[in-house]
mmCIF file of C-alpha atoms and ligand atoms in Angstrom:
data_model
loop_
_atom_site.group_PDB
_atom_site.id
_atom_site.type_symbol
_atom_site.label_atom_id
_atom_site.label_comp_id
_atom_site.label_asym_id
_atom_site.label_seq_id
_atom_site.Cartn_x
_atom_site.Cartn_y
_atom_site.Cartn_z
ATOM 1 C CA MET A 870 9.653 23.783 5.706
ATOM 2 C CA LYS A 871 9.300 19.966 4.490
ATOM 3 C CA LYS A 872 5.731 19.262 3.187
ATOM 4 C CA THR A 873 3.714 16.638 4.378
ATOM 5 C CA ILE A 874 2.792 13.533 2.949
ATOM 6 C CA LEU A 875 0.595 10.871 4.195
ATOM 7 C CA THR A 876 -0.318 7.745 3.008
ATOM 8 C CA GLY A 877 -1.744 4.559 4.436
ATOM 9 C CA LEU A 878 -1.534 0.627 3.845
ATOM 10 C CA ARG A 879 -4.131 -1.680 4.695
ATOM 11 C CA PRO A 880 -2.946 -4.658 6.560
ATOM 12 C CA THR A 881 -4.562 -7.122 4.984
ATOM 13 C CA GLY A 882 -1.494 -9.427 4.196
ATOM 14 C CA ASN A 883 2.388 -9.342 3.295
ATOM 15 C CA LEU A 884 3.888 -7.129 0.903
ATOM 16 C CA HIS A 885 4.812 -8.417 -2.571
ATOM 17 C CA LEU A 886 6.713 -7.205 -5.124
ATOM 18 C CA GLY A 887 3.681 -5.172 -6.750
ATOM 19 C CA HIS A 888 3.680 -3.394 -3.389
ATOM 20 C CA LEU A 889 7.644 -3.002 -3.438
ATOM 21 C CA PHE A 890 7.720 -1.591 -7.012
ATOM 22 C CA GLY A 891 4.536 0.302 -7.144
ATOM 23 C CA ALA A 892 4.553 2.142 -4.000
ATOM 24 C CA GLY A 893 7.781 1.060 -1.416
ATOM 25 C CA GLN A 894 10.223 1.988 -3.028
ATOM 26 C CA ASN A 895 8.924 5.413 -4.166
ATOM 27 C CA TYR A 896 8.716 5.535 -0.383
ATOM 28 C CA VAL A 897 11.768 4.785 0.680
ATOM 29 C CA LYS A 898 13.014 7.747 -1.714
ATOM 30 C CA MET A 899 10.898 10.178 0.017
ATOM 31 C CA GLN A 900 11.154 9.716 3.281
ATOM 32 C CA TYR A 901 14.378 11.791 3.653
ATOM 33 C CA ASP A 902 12.268 14.993 2.023
ATOM 34 C CA TYR A 903 8.984 15.568 3.615
ATOM 35 C CA ASP A 904 7.589 15.360 6.951
ATOM 36 C CA PHE A 905 6.433 11.734 6.307
ATOM 37 C CA PHE A 906 3.093 9.806 8.069
ATOM 38 C CA LEU A 907 2.518 6.539 7.208
ATOM 39 C CA GLU A 908 -0.763 4.958 8.377
ATOM 40 C CA ILE A 909 -0.927 1.091 8.658
ATOM 41 C CA ALA A 910 -4.780 1.504 8.393
ATOM 42 C CA ASP A 911 -6.215 -1.616 10.411
ATOM 43 C CA VAL A 912 -9.602 0.513 11.010
ATOM 44 C CA GLN A 913 -9.920 0.303 7.078
ATOM 45 C CA ALA A 914 -8.828 -3.265 7.034
ATOM 46 C CA LEU A 915 -11.821 -4.213 9.713
ATOM 47 C CA THR A 916 -14.302 -2.645 7.336
ATOM 48 C CA ASP A 917 -14.599 -5.861 5.625
ATOM 49 C CA ASN A 918 -12.743 -8.084 8.060
ATOM 50 C CA PHE A 919 -14.549 -7.309 10.881
ATOM 51 C CA ASP A 920 -15.400 -10.825 11.756
ATOM 52 C CA ASN A 921 -11.759 -11.624 11.763
ATOM 53 C CA PRO A 922 -9.929 -9.256 14.267
ATOM 54 C CA GLU A 923 -6.614 -11.817 15.170
ATOM 55 C CA LYS A 924 -5.936 -11.649 11.039
ATOM 56 C CA VAL A 925 -5.679 -7.536 10.975
ATOM 57 C CA ARG A 926 -3.685 -7.429 14.171
ATOM 58 C CA LYS A 927 -1.161 -10.272 12.895
ATOM 59 C CA ASN A 928 -1.069 -8.163 9.700
ATOM 60 C CA THR A 929 -0.166 -5.299 11.566
ATOM 61 C CA TYR A 930 2.850 -6.420 12.894
ATOM 62 C CA GLU A 931 3.386 -8.053 9.388
ATOM 63 C CA ILE A 932 3.487 -5.111 7.476
ATOM 64 C CA ALA A 933 5.293 -2.760 10.123
ATOM 65 C CA LYS A 934 8.173 -5.326 10.090
ATOM 66 C CA ASP A 935 7.815 -5.437 5.892
ATOM 67 C CA LEU A 936 7.965 -1.757 6.116
ATOM 68 C CA LEU A 937 11.228 -1.611 7.946
ATOM 69 C CA ALA A 938 12.478 -4.618 6.224
ATOM 70 C CA ILE A 939 12.616 -2.372 2.630
ATOM 71 C CA GLY A 940 13.829 0.403 4.286
ATOM 72 C CA ILE A 941 11.539 2.820 5.716
ATOM 73 C CA GLU A 942 13.327 4.431 8.400
ATOM 74 C CA PRO A 943 11.525 4.886 12.087
ATOM 75 C CA GLU A 944 14.012 8.333 11.918
ATOM 76 C CA ASN A 945 12.748 9.772 8.987
ATOM 77 C CA VAL A 946 8.888 8.098 9.381
ATOM 78 C CA HIS A 947 6.364 8.211 11.610
ATOM 79 C CA LEU A 948 4.483 4.605 10.837
ATOM 80 C CA PHE A 949 1.751 4.818 12.941
ATOM 81 C CA ILE A 950 -1.614 2.797 13.717
ATOM 82 C CA GLN A 951 -5.035 4.340 12.898
ATOM 83 C CA SER A 952 -7.171 2.536 15.843
ATOM 84 C CA GLN A 953 -4.765 4.153 18.074
ATOM 85 C CA ILE A 954 -5.671 7.374 16.615
ATOM 86 C CA PRO A 955 -9.133 8.308 18.191
ATOM 87 C CA GLU A 956 -9.191 12.064 16.616
ATOM 88 C CA ILE A 957 -9.632 10.322 12.944
ATOM 89 C CA ALA A 958 -12.685 8.482 13.722
ATOM 90 C CA GLU A 959 -13.958 11.833 15.696
ATOM 91 C CA LEU A 960 -12.654 13.537 12.302
ATOM 92 C CA THR A 961 -14.668 11.148 10.378
ATOM 93 C CA VAL A 962 -18.074 11.594 11.711
ATOM 94 C CA PHE A 963 -17.570 14.823 11.448
ATOM 95 C CA PHE A 964 -17.423 14.406 7.531
ATOM 96 C CA SER A 965 -19.712 12.023 7.537
ATOM 97 C CA ASN A 966 -22.048 15.323 7.209
ATOM 98 C CA LEU A 967 -20.709 16.595 3.991
ATOM 99 C CA VAL A 968 -20.762 13.932 1.840
ATOM 100 C CA THR A 969 -24.007 12.067 0.532
ATOM 101 C CA VAL A 970 -24.441 8.251 0.461
ATOM 102 C CA SER A 971 -25.320 8.753 -3.759
ATOM 103 C CA ARG A 972 -21.832 10.701 -4.265
ATOM 104 C CA LEU A 973 -19.980 7.227 -1.999
ATOM 105 C CA GLN A 974 -21.914 4.567 -3.820
ATOM 106 C CA ARG A 975 -21.163 6.723 -7.186
ATOM 107 C CA ASN A 976 -17.130 6.557 -6.351
ATOM 108 C CA PRO A 977 -15.385 4.602 -8.671
ATOM 109 C CA THR A 978 -13.253 2.624 -6.642
ATOM 110 C CA ILE A 979 -15.976 2.165 -4.028
ATOM 111 C CA LYS A 980 -18.306 0.488 -7.168
ATOM 112 C CA THR A 981 -15.163 -1.735 -8.469
ATOM 113 C CA GLU A 982 -15.128 -3.058 -4.874
ATOM 114 C CA ILE A 983 -18.725 -3.903 -4.325
ATOM 115 C CA ALA A 984 -18.838 -5.614 -7.961
ATOM 116 C CA GLN A 985 -16.078 -7.392 -6.859
ATOM 117 C CA LYS A 986 -17.721 -8.425 -3.948
ATOM 118 C CA LYS A 987 -20.642 -9.912 -6.097
ATOM 119 C CA GLU A 988 -18.472 -11.893 -8.525
ATOM 120 C CA LEU A 989 -17.148 -13.637 -4.804
ATOM 121 C CA PHE A 990 -20.192 -13.644 -2.898
ATOM 122 C CA GLY A 991 -22.919 -13.355 -5.204
ATOM 123 C CA ASN A 992 -26.026 -11.236 -4.007
ATOM 124 C CA GLU A 993 -24.571 -11.883 -0.988
ATOM 125 C CA GLY A 994 -21.856 -9.306 -1.818
ATOM 126 C CA GLU A 995 -24.756 -6.960 -2.366
ATOM 127 C CA SER A 996 -25.173 -6.273 1.135
ATOM 128 C CA ILE A 997 -22.645 -3.600 2.061
ATOM 129 C CA THR A 998 -22.263 -2.147 5.562
ATOM 130 C CA TYR A 999 -22.111 1.080 6.618
ATOM 131 C CA GLY A 1000 -18.810 1.060 7.566
ATOM 132 C CA PHE A 1001 -17.603 -0.116 4.437
ATOM 133 C CA LEU A 1002 -19.408 2.241 2.038
ATOM 134 C CA GLY A 1003 -17.669 4.812 4.183
ATOM 135 C CA TYR A 1004 -14.715 4.102 4.261
ATOM 136 C CA PRO A 1005 -13.687 6.730 1.782
ATOM 137 C CA VAL A 1006 -15.122 9.416 4.371
ATOM 138 C CA SER A 1007 -12.668 7.875 6.902
ATOM 139 C CA GLN A 1008 -9.815 7.776 4.496
ATOM 140 C CA ALA A 1009 -10.414 11.243 3.854
ATOM 141 C CA ALA A 1010 -9.872 11.970 8.035
ATOM 142 C CA ASP A 1011 -6.661 9.996 7.785
ATOM 143 C CA ILE A 1012 -5.301 12.643 5.378
ATOM 144 C CA THR A 1013 -6.909 15.512 6.553
ATOM 145 C CA ALA A 1014 -5.984 14.971 10.637
ATOM 146 C CA PHE A 1015 -2.233 14.942 9.294
ATOM 147 C CA GLU A 1016 -2.925 17.896 6.988
ATOM 148 C CA GLY A 1017 -1.318 15.766 4.613
ATOM 149 C CA GLU A 1018 -0.317 17.644 1.492
ATOM 150 C CA LEU A 1019 0.532 14.740 -0.783
ATOM 151 C CA VAL A 1020 -0.696 11.361 -1.198
ATOM 152 C CA PRO A 1021 1.558 8.969 -3.072
ATOM 153 C CA VAL A 1022 -0.867 6.299 -4.330
ATOM 154 C CA GLY A 1023 -1.494 4.231 -7.060
ATOM 155 C CA ASP A 1024 -4.113 5.154 -9.646
ATOM 156 C CA ASP A 1025 -6.876 3.099 -8.062
ATOM 157 C CA GLN A 1026 -7.144 5.511 -5.125
ATOM 158 C CA VAL A 1027 -7.431 8.687 -7.253
ATOM 159 C CA PRO A 1028 -11.179 8.707 -6.392
ATOM 160 C CA LEU A 1029 -10.538 8.286 -2.901
ATOM 161 C CA ILE A 1030 -8.443 11.340 -3.040
ATOM 162 C CA GLU A 1031 -10.942 13.358 -5.175
ATOM 163 C CA GLN A 1032 -13.467 12.230 -2.473
ATOM 164 C CA CYS A 1033 -11.113 13.587 -0.145
ATOM 165 C CA ARG A 1034 -10.686 17.095 -1.546
ATOM 166 C CA GLU A 1035 -14.480 17.830 -2.067
ATOM 167 C CA ILE A 1036 -15.146 16.969 1.643
ATOM 168 C CA VAL A 1037 -12.093 19.538 2.320
ATOM 169 C CA ARG A 1038 -13.093 21.851 0.312
ATOM 170 C CA LYS A 1039 -16.763 21.735 1.569
ATOM 171 C CA PHE A 1040 -15.942 21.858 5.015
ATOM 172 C CA ASN A 1041 -13.932 25.072 4.736
ATOM 173 C CA SER A 1042 -16.699 26.606 2.803
ATOM 174 C CA ILE A 1043 -18.813 25.984 5.466
ATOM 175 C CA TYR A 1044 -16.641 26.507 8.453
ATOM 176 C CA GLY A 1045 -13.711 28.434 7.593
ATOM 177 C CA ASP A 1046 -10.349 28.148 5.818
ATOM 178 C CA THR A 1047 -9.266 25.090 8.319
ATOM 179 C CA LEU A 1048 -8.032 22.490 6.359
ATOM 180 C CA VAL A 1049 -5.491 21.221 4.016
ATOM 181 C CA GLU A 1050 -6.770 20.029 0.721
ATOM 182 C CA PRO A 1051 -4.465 17.183 -0.422
ATOM 183 C CA GLU A 1052 -2.881 15.978 -3.693
ATOM 184 C CA ALA A 1053 -2.481 12.286 -5.130
ATOM 185 C CA VAL A 1054 1.083 11.585 -6.407
ATOM 186 C CA LEU A 1055 1.346 8.640 -8.691
ATOM 187 C CA SER A 1056 4.339 6.633 -8.328
ATOM 188 C CA GLU A 1057 5.884 6.432 -11.715
ATOM 189 C CA THR A 1058 6.333 2.627 -11.998
ATOM 190 C CA THR A 1059 4.062 1.218 -12.953
ATOM 191 C CA ARG A 1060 1.929 -1.877 -12.035
ATOM 192 C CA VAL A 1061 3.886 -5.367 -11.578
ATOM 193 C CA LYS A 1062 2.186 -8.050 -13.350
ATOM 194 C CA GLY A 1063 1.626 -11.778 -11.683
ATOM 195 C CA LEU A 1064 3.742 -14.681 -12.350
ATOM 196 C CA ASP A 1065 0.974 -15.519 -14.633
ATOM 197 C CA GLY A 1066 0.705 -12.969 -16.772
ATOM 198 C CA ASN A 1067 -2.205 -10.750 -15.514
ATOM 199 C CA GLU A 1068 -2.125 -7.385 -15.169
ATOM 200 C CA LYS A 1069 -2.037 -7.014 -11.767
ATOM 201 C CA MET A 1070 0.034 -8.860 -9.200
ATOM 202 C CA GLY A 1071 -2.007 -9.332 -6.013
ATOM 203 C CA LYS A 1072 -2.397 -12.004 -2.903
ATOM 204 C CA SER A 1073 -6.031 -12.745 -4.301
ATOM 205 C CA LEU A 1074 -4.782 -13.661 -7.531
ATOM 206 C CA GLY A 1075 -2.318 -16.570 -6.235
ATOM 207 C CA ASN A 1076 0.266 -15.083 -8.849
ATOM 208 C CA ALA A 1077 2.661 -12.828 -6.650
ATOM 209 C CA VAL A 1078 6.198 -13.211 -4.903
ATOM 210 C CA PHE A 1079 5.851 -12.216 -1.416
ATOM 211 C CA LEU A 1080 8.676 -10.457 0.159
ATOM 212 C CA VAL A 1081 8.819 -12.953 2.892
ATOM 213 C CA ASP A 1082 8.846 -15.918 0.275
ATOM 214 C CA ASP A 1083 11.224 -18.633 1.274
ATOM 215 C CA ASP A 1084 13.677 -19.872 -1.547
ATOM 216 C CA GLU A 1085 11.519 -23.031 -1.909
ATOM 217 C CA THR A 1086 8.584 -21.140 -2.672
ATOM 218 C CA ILE A 1087 10.306 -18.895 -5.164
ATOM 219 C CA LYS A 1088 11.685 -21.666 -6.868
ATOM 220 C CA LYS A 1089 8.237 -23.257 -7.188
ATOM 221 C CA LYS A 1090 6.520 -20.042 -8.052
ATOM 222 C CA ILE A 1091 9.496 -18.922 -10.676
ATOM 223 C CA MET A 1092 9.388 -22.523 -12.046
ATOM 224 C CA GLY A 1093 5.747 -21.965 -13.085
ATOM 225 C CA ALA A 1094 5.863 -18.683 -14.422
ATOM 226 C CA LEU A 1095 4.261 -17.881 -17.782
ATOM 227 C CA THR A 1096 6.825 -17.966 -20.725
ATOM 228 C CA ASP A 1097 6.539 -17.530 -24.420
ATOM 229 C CA THR A 1098 3.596 -20.289 -25.522
ATOM 230 C CA ASN A 1099 4.592 -20.386 -28.870
ATOM 231 C CA LYS A 1100 8.045 -21.383 -27.691
ATOM 232 C CA ILE A 1101 7.739 -25.095 -27.933
ATOM 233 C CA LYS A 1102 11.861 -26.335 -27.784
ATOM 234 C CA LYS A 1103 14.392 -25.765 -25.924
ATOM 235 C CA ASP A 1104 16.038 -23.658 -29.448
ATOM 236 C CA ASP A 1105 13.421 -22.195 -30.639
ATOM 237 C CA PRO A 1106 13.597 -18.520 -30.975
ATOM 238 C CA ALA A 1107 10.673 -16.721 -28.744
ATOM 239 C CA ASN A 1108 9.614 -13.634 -28.295
ATOM 240 C CA PRO A 1109 10.326 -12.050 -24.358
ATOM 241 C CA ASP A 1110 8.284 -9.347 -24.192
ATOM 242 C CA VAL A 1111 5.683 -12.185 -23.826
ATOM 243 C CA CYS A 1112 7.361 -14.004 -21.097
ATOM 244 C CA MET A 1113 6.913 -13.363 -17.495
ATOM 245 C CA VAL A 1114 10.706 -14.902 -16.723
ATOM 246 C CA TYR A 1115 12.280 -12.151 -18.540
ATOM 247 C CA TYR A 1116 9.751 -9.213 -17.305
ATOM 248 C CA TYR A 1117 11.017 -10.188 -13.954
ATOM 249 C CA HIS A 1118 14.479 -10.519 -15.176
ATOM 250 C CA LYS A 1119 13.827 -6.718 -15.710
ATOM 251 C CA LEU A 1120 12.990 -5.810 -12.600
ATOM 252 C CA VAL A 1121 15.535 -7.705 -10.515
ATOM 253 C CA ASN A 1122 18.408 -8.555 -12.287
ATOM 254 C CA LYS A 1123 21.799 -6.683 -13.914
ATOM 255 C CA ASP A 1124 21.006 -4.358 -17.059
ATOM 256 C CA ASP A 1125 23.891 -6.032 -18.766
ATOM 257 C CA GLU A 1126 22.469 -9.658 -18.118
ATOM 258 C CA VAL A 1127 19.323 -8.572 -19.083
ATOM 259 C CA LYS A 1128 20.675 -7.573 -22.325
ATOM 260 C CA LYS A 1129 22.117 -10.968 -22.647
ATOM 261 C CA ILE A 1130 19.024 -12.858 -21.852
ATOM 262 C CA CYS A 1131 16.749 -10.830 -24.213
ATOM 263 C CA SER A 1132 19.447 -11.403 -27.428
ATOM 264 C CA GLU A 1133 20.145 -15.276 -26.461
ATOM 265 C CA CYS A 1134 15.926 -15.369 -26.176
ATOM 266 C CA LYS A 1135 15.479 -13.944 -29.736
ATOM 267 C CA LYS A 1136 18.034 -15.955 -31.417
ATOM 268 C CA GLY A 1137 16.914 -19.771 -29.488
ATOM 269 C CA ALA A 1138 20.122 -19.609 -27.777
ATOM 270 C CA ARG A 1139 18.360 -19.784 -24.084
ATOM 271 C CA GLY A 1140 15.971 -22.963 -22.987
ATOM 272 C CA CYS A 1141 13.874 -21.229 -20.405
ATOM 273 C CA VAL A 1142 14.499 -24.298 -17.691
ATOM 274 C CA GLY A 1143 17.862 -22.491 -17.724
ATOM 275 C CA CYS A 1144 16.521 -19.011 -17.910
ATOM 276 C CA LYS A 1145 14.167 -19.554 -14.736
ATOM 277 C CA LYS A 1146 16.742 -20.790 -13.042
ATOM 278 C CA GLU A 1147 19.031 -17.985 -13.292
ATOM 279 C CA LEU A 1148 15.971 -15.776 -12.362
ATOM 280 C CA ILE A 1149 15.783 -17.709 -9.234
ATOM 281 C CA GLU A 1150 19.507 -16.901 -8.271
ATOM 282 C CA ALA A 1151 18.815 -13.353 -8.930
ATOM 283 C CA MET A 1152 15.396 -13.193 -7.274
ATOM 284 C CA LYS A 1153 17.033 -14.515 -4.250
ATOM 285 C CA GLU A 1154 20.159 -11.960 -4.459
ATOM 286 C CA PHE A 1155 17.721 -9.068 -4.856
ATOM 287 C CA LEU A 1156 15.647 -10.029 -1.971
ATOM 288 C CA GLN A 1157 18.686 -11.101 0.129
ATOM 289 C CA PRO A 1158 19.090 -7.198 1.833
ATOM 290 C CA ILE A 1159 15.293 -7.400 2.422
ATOM 291 C CA LYS A 1160 15.077 -10.705 4.179
ATOM 292 C CA GLU A 1161 18.084 -9.711 6.314
ATOM 293 C CA ARG A 1162 16.365 -6.639 7.399
ATOM 294 C CA ARG A 1163 13.051 -8.226 7.881
ATOM 295 C CA ALA A 1164 14.975 -11.603 10.125
ATOM 296 C CA TYR A 1165 16.081 -8.640 12.158
ATOM 297 C CA TYR A 1166 12.839 -7.077 13.189
ATOM 298 C CA ASP A 1167 11.254 -10.783 13.966
ATOM 299 C CA GLU A 1168 14.042 -11.343 16.480
ATOM 300 C CA HIS A 1169 13.229 -8.225 17.806
ATOM 301 C CA PRO A 1170 9.726 -7.750 18.389
ATOM 302 C CA GLU A 1171 10.292 -5.134 21.053
ATOM 303 C CA GLU A 1172 11.884 -3.039 18.506
ATOM 304 C CA VAL A 1173 8.834 -3.015 15.948
ATOM 305 C CA ASP A 1174 6.640 -2.305 19.051
ATOM 306 C CA LYS A 1175 9.141 0.783 20.057
ATOM 307 C CA VAL A 1176 8.771 2.096 16.489
ATOM 308 C CA LEU A 1177 4.871 1.843 16.142
ATOM 309 C CA LYS A 1178 4.675 3.630 19.802
ATOM 310 C CA ASP A 1179 6.513 6.380 19.272
ATOM 311 C CA GLY A 1180 5.514 6.590 15.284
ATOM 312 C CA THR A 1181 1.557 6.738 16.934
ATOM 313 C CA GLU A 1182 2.602 9.416 19.721
ATOM 314 C CA ALA A 1183 4.045 11.706 16.968
ATOM 315 C CA ALA A 1184 0.821 11.046 14.988
ATOM 316 C CA LYS A 1185 -1.428 11.670 18.032
ATOM 317 C CA LYS A 1186 0.299 14.884 18.306
ATOM 318 C CA LYS A 1187 -0.285 16.352 14.996
ATOM 319 C CA ALA A 1188 -3.927 14.826 15.023
ATOM 320 C CA GLU A 1189 -4.807 16.489 18.150
ATOM 321 C CA GLU A 1190 -3.628 19.741 17.019
ATOM 322 C CA THR A 1191 -5.315 19.611 13.465
ATOM 323 C CA MET A 1192 -8.659 18.608 15.543
ATOM 324 C CA LYS A 1193 -8.268 21.715 18.078
ATOM 325 C CA LYS A 1194 -8.577 23.542 14.868
ATOM 326 C CA VAL A 1195 -11.670 21.923 13.571
ATOM 327 C CA ARG A 1196 -13.714 21.966 17.089
ATOM 328 C CA LYS A 1197 -12.981 25.487 17.134
ATOM 329 C CA ALA A 1198 -14.225 26.099 13.575
ATOM 330 C CA MET A 1199 -17.161 24.138 14.134
ATOM 331 C CA LYS A 1200 -17.885 25.788 17.368
ATOM 332 C CA ILE A 1201 -17.696 22.743 19.758
ATOM 333 C CA ASP A 1202 -14.602 23.511 21.668
ATOM 334 C CA TYR A 1203 -16.531 23.951 24.499
ATOM 335 C CA TYR A 1204 -13.420 22.967 27.064
ATOM 336 C CA GLU A 1205 -10.516 23.707 24.912
HETATM 337 N N1 LIG B 1395 -7.116 2.553 0.491
HETATM 338 C C1 LIG B 1395 -5.789 2.621 0.968
HETATM 339 C C2 LIG B 1395 -5.879 1.176 0.409
HETATM 340 O O1 LIG B 1395 -6.626 0.477 0.731
HETATM 341 C C3 LIG B 1395 -5.134 2.205 2.452
HETATM 342 C C4 LIG B 1395 -5.096 3.726 2.946
HETATM 343 C C5 LIG B 1395 -6.012 3.823 3.876
HETATM 344 C C6 LIG B 1395 -4.605 4.981 2.559
HETATM 345 N N2 LIG B 1395 -6.141 5.125 4.625
HETATM 346 C C7 LIG B 1395 -5.057 6.361 3.809
HETATM 347 C C8 LIG B 1395 -4.307 5.353 1.481
HETATM 348 C C9 LIG B 1395 -5.093 7.327 3.371
HETATM 349 C C10 LIG B 1395 -4.058 7.059 1.153
HETATM 350 C C11 LIG B 1395 -4.431 8.258 2.483
HETATM 351 O O2 LIG B 1395 -4.434 0.457 0.049
#
C-alpha cells in the first residue's frame, strides 16, 4: 500500500523559482510513489485576503496551471480546491475545542506572521481575526481529513505540523484512536536566495523570478541581480560565492559551464555583464519546457477545470470516509 501524502499551497500569486526548487520539484518526484493529495488552500488564503475574493479565485487557477506546468500529473496527484470540501470546515470546528487560544498565540509560525503584520500595518496589524489565529486548526483539518501520513513542507511550516500532531493526539485520546498523526518531511533543497542576495526569495520582497516571467522581465531582473560588490573593473578577479548571478548559474546551468564560469570569475577572465547575458539564456532554456506546458493549459482552460474537478471529487470521497469515522467516534453519527 502506498503511503498518503498531503500538502497545500496558498493561492496568493504565481510560483517562482523558490517554490520550484524548495518544494515543486520534490512533489514532481514524489508523485509516483505515494497517494498524493495536493490542496490549493483557498480558504486559508482568504484568512488574510477575505476582502479580495477575486484575487484568491484568479490565483487558484494560476497556481493550478503553474503546478501542471512544472510536471504535476493529474493521473498521479489529486489536485483539489480546499473550499470545495466542506468536510474540512466541519473538522475544523471539532478541532477548535482541542486547542487553546494561548497555544495558538504561542505558535512560532503565527507569532512570526503577526510580527510581520505589525511591521507592515503598524498597530492595526495587532488586530488579528479569529480566522487568522485559527488557521493552524484548519490546516490540521486539511491534513487529517485525508489521513495524510507525510506532509512535505518548508521549515517555516514545521510548527503547524506539530500543532496538528498535538490536536490529533488529543482527539484520539478523548474519542478513541481515529485519526492518523502526520509527519513533516523537509525537502533536501534549501531556500532559494533572491536576486538581491536576500536569504529568501519572495513575491513581497520583489526579488523573485516567476515561472511565468516573460523574456523581457527575466532580462531586466537578471541584469539587476547582485554581483560581487568588490569587483569594479571587468577584469578584476572576483568571488563567485557572493554573487547571485553565479548562484543562479548553479541552479539552472550545466555543470561544466558552471565550473568554467567559476574559474574564469576567480581569475578575472569574465565580465559581469557577459556573465549575466549567459545566465539570461540559461534561464530561458531552463524555463522553456515549463512555459510550453503552461501555454498549453492557458489555451485549454477547460482541461484545467476538469483536472481540478476530478481531483476535488477524489479528495471529497476520501474526506467523507474520514468524517464518517470522526462523527462515529464523537457520537454524532445520528443519521449515518
Ligand atoms: N500553510 C501553507 C502555506 O502557507 C499552506 C497549506 C495549507 C498547507 N494547508 C496545508 C501545507 C496543509 C501543508 C499541509 O504555504
